[in-house]
Amino acid sequence: MLKHIKICKTTGVKRKRNVPEDSPCTGVCRMEGTRCSSCNRTYEDLEQWFYMSREARLQRMEQLKNESD
């Protein structure tokens, strides 16, 4: 099973191999209130993610990382 997991270079989060590098997704969605407890994204983030540029995604990932600290 470990062969399907890799560590994200940007966030240091373990994630499934098929998840792109410009996503904080860990492959396990767990919504608690309005945020995913796994990646810290809001419903709005999830809705807009595919429409954002790669640069905007990476910036938002950094914000999400800081918000979770």
mmCIF file of C-alpha atoms in Angstrom:
data_model
loop_
_atom_site.group_PDB
_atom_site.id
_atom_site.type_symbol
_atom_site.label_atom_id
_atom_site.label_comp_id
_atom_site.label_asym_id
_atom_site.label_seq_id
_atom_site.Cartn_x
_atom_site.Cartn_y
_atom_site.Cartn_z
ATOM 1 C CA MET A 1 0.000 0.000 0.000
ATOM 2 C CA LEU A 2 2.857 2.416 0.670
ATOM 3 C CA LYS A 3 3.822 2.352 -2.991
ATOM 4 C CA HIS A 4 0.656 4.358 -3.714
ATOM 5 C CA ILE A 5 1.610 7.151 -1.302
ATOM 6 C CA LYS A 6 4.104 9.945 -1.857
ATOM 7 C CA ILE A 7 5.113 13.042 0.084
ATOM 8 C CA CYS A 8 4.136 16.396 -1.434
ATOM 9 C CA LYS A 9 7.256 18.534 -1.978
ATOM 10 C CA THR A 10 5.319 21.739 -1.286
ATOM 11 C CA THR A 11 3.359 20.851 1.837
ATOM 12 C CA GLY A 12 5.080 17.723 3.181
ATOM 13 C CA VAL A 13 1.691 15.983 3.271
ATOM 14 C CA LYS A 14 1.347 12.297 2.414
ATOM 15 C CA ARG A 15 -0.921 11.886 -0.577
ATOM 16 C CA LYS A 16 -2.048 9.426 -3.195
ATOM 17 C CA ARG A 17 0.106 9.332 -6.345
ATOM 18 C CA ASN A 18 -2.666 10.429 -8.714
ATOM 19 C CA VAL A 19 -3.199 13.756 -6.916
ATOM 20 C CA PRO A 20 -1.488 16.691 -8.709
ATOM 21 C CA GLU A 21 1.321 18.627 -7.019
ATOM 22 C CA ASP A 22 -0.700 21.865 -7.172
ATOM 23 C CA SER A 23 -3.372 20.480 -4.867
ATOM 24 C CA PRO A 24 -3.314 20.087 -1.077
ATOM 25 C CA CYS A 25 -5.635 17.084 -1.422
ATOM 26 C CA THR A 26 -4.563 14.016 0.514
ATOM 27 C CA GLY A 27 -7.129 11.825 -1.198
ATOM 28 C CA VAL A 28 -9.246 11.617 1.970
ATOM 29 C CA CYS A 29 -12.067 14.163 2.140
ATOM 30 C CA ARG A 30 -13.427 14.809 5.640
ATOM 31 C CA MET A 31 -15.585 17.904 5.860
ATOM 32 C CA GLU A 32 -15.951 19.326 9.367
ATOM 33 C CA GLY A 33 -18.173 22.350 9.257
ATOM 34 C CA THR A 34 -17.142 24.328 6.194
ATOM 35 C CA ARG A 35 -13.563 22.977 5.892
ATOM 36 C CA CYS A 36 -11.963 19.684 4.975
ATOM 37 C CA SER A 37 -10.020 18.504 8.009
ATOM 38 C CA SER A 38 -7.574 16.748 5.708
ATOM 39 C CA CYS A 39 -6.521 19.580 3.337
ATOM 40 C CA ASN A 40 -8.061 22.608 5.149
ATOM 41 C CA ARG A 41 -9.868 23.839 1.999
ATOM 42 C CA THR A 42 -13.320 25.394 2.250
ATOM 43 C CA TYR A 43 -16.274 24.517 0.056
ATOM 44 C CA GLU A 44 -15.496 27.698 -1.919
ATOM 45 C CA ASP A 45 -11.886 26.558 -2.445
ATOM 46 C CA LEU A 46 -13.059 23.174 -3.684
ATOM 47 C CA GLU A 47 -15.558 24.788 -6.037
ATOM 48 C CA GLN A 48 -13.032 27.205 -7.572
ATOM 49 C CA TRP A 49 -9.913 24.990 -7.581
ATOM 50 C CA PHE A 50 -10.134 23.789 -11.188
ATOM 51 C CA TYR A 51 -10.621 27.342 -12.474
ATOM 52 C CA MET A 52 -7.552 28.739 -10.685
ATOM 53 C CA SER A 53 -4.159 29.088 -12.340
ATOM 54 C CA ARG A 54 -1.322 26.894 -11.085
ATOM 55 C CA GLU A 55 0.289 29.947 -9.461
ATOM 56 C CA ALA A 56 -2.956 30.885 -7.691
ATOM 57 C CA ARG A 57 -3.328 27.306 -6.450
ATOM 58 C CA LEU A 58 0.192 27.263 -5.031
ATOM 59 C CA GLN A 59 -0.392 30.614 -3.313
ATOM 60 C CA ARG A 60 -3.657 29.362 -1.823
ATOM 61 C CA MET A 61 -1.919 26.179 -0.651
ATOM 62 C CA GLU A 62 0.602 28.311 1.246
ATOM 63 C CA GLN A 63 -2.252 30.308 2.812
ATOM 64 C CA LEU A 64 -4.016 27.085 3.817
ATOM 65 C CA LYS A 65 -0.822 25.782 5.383
ATOM 66 C CA ASN A 66 -0.453 28.998 7.422
ATOM 67 C CA GLU A 67 -4.141 28.935 8.444
ATOM 68 C CA SER A 68 -3.799 25.408 9.810
ATOM 69 C CA ASP A 69 -0.742 26.277 11.966
#
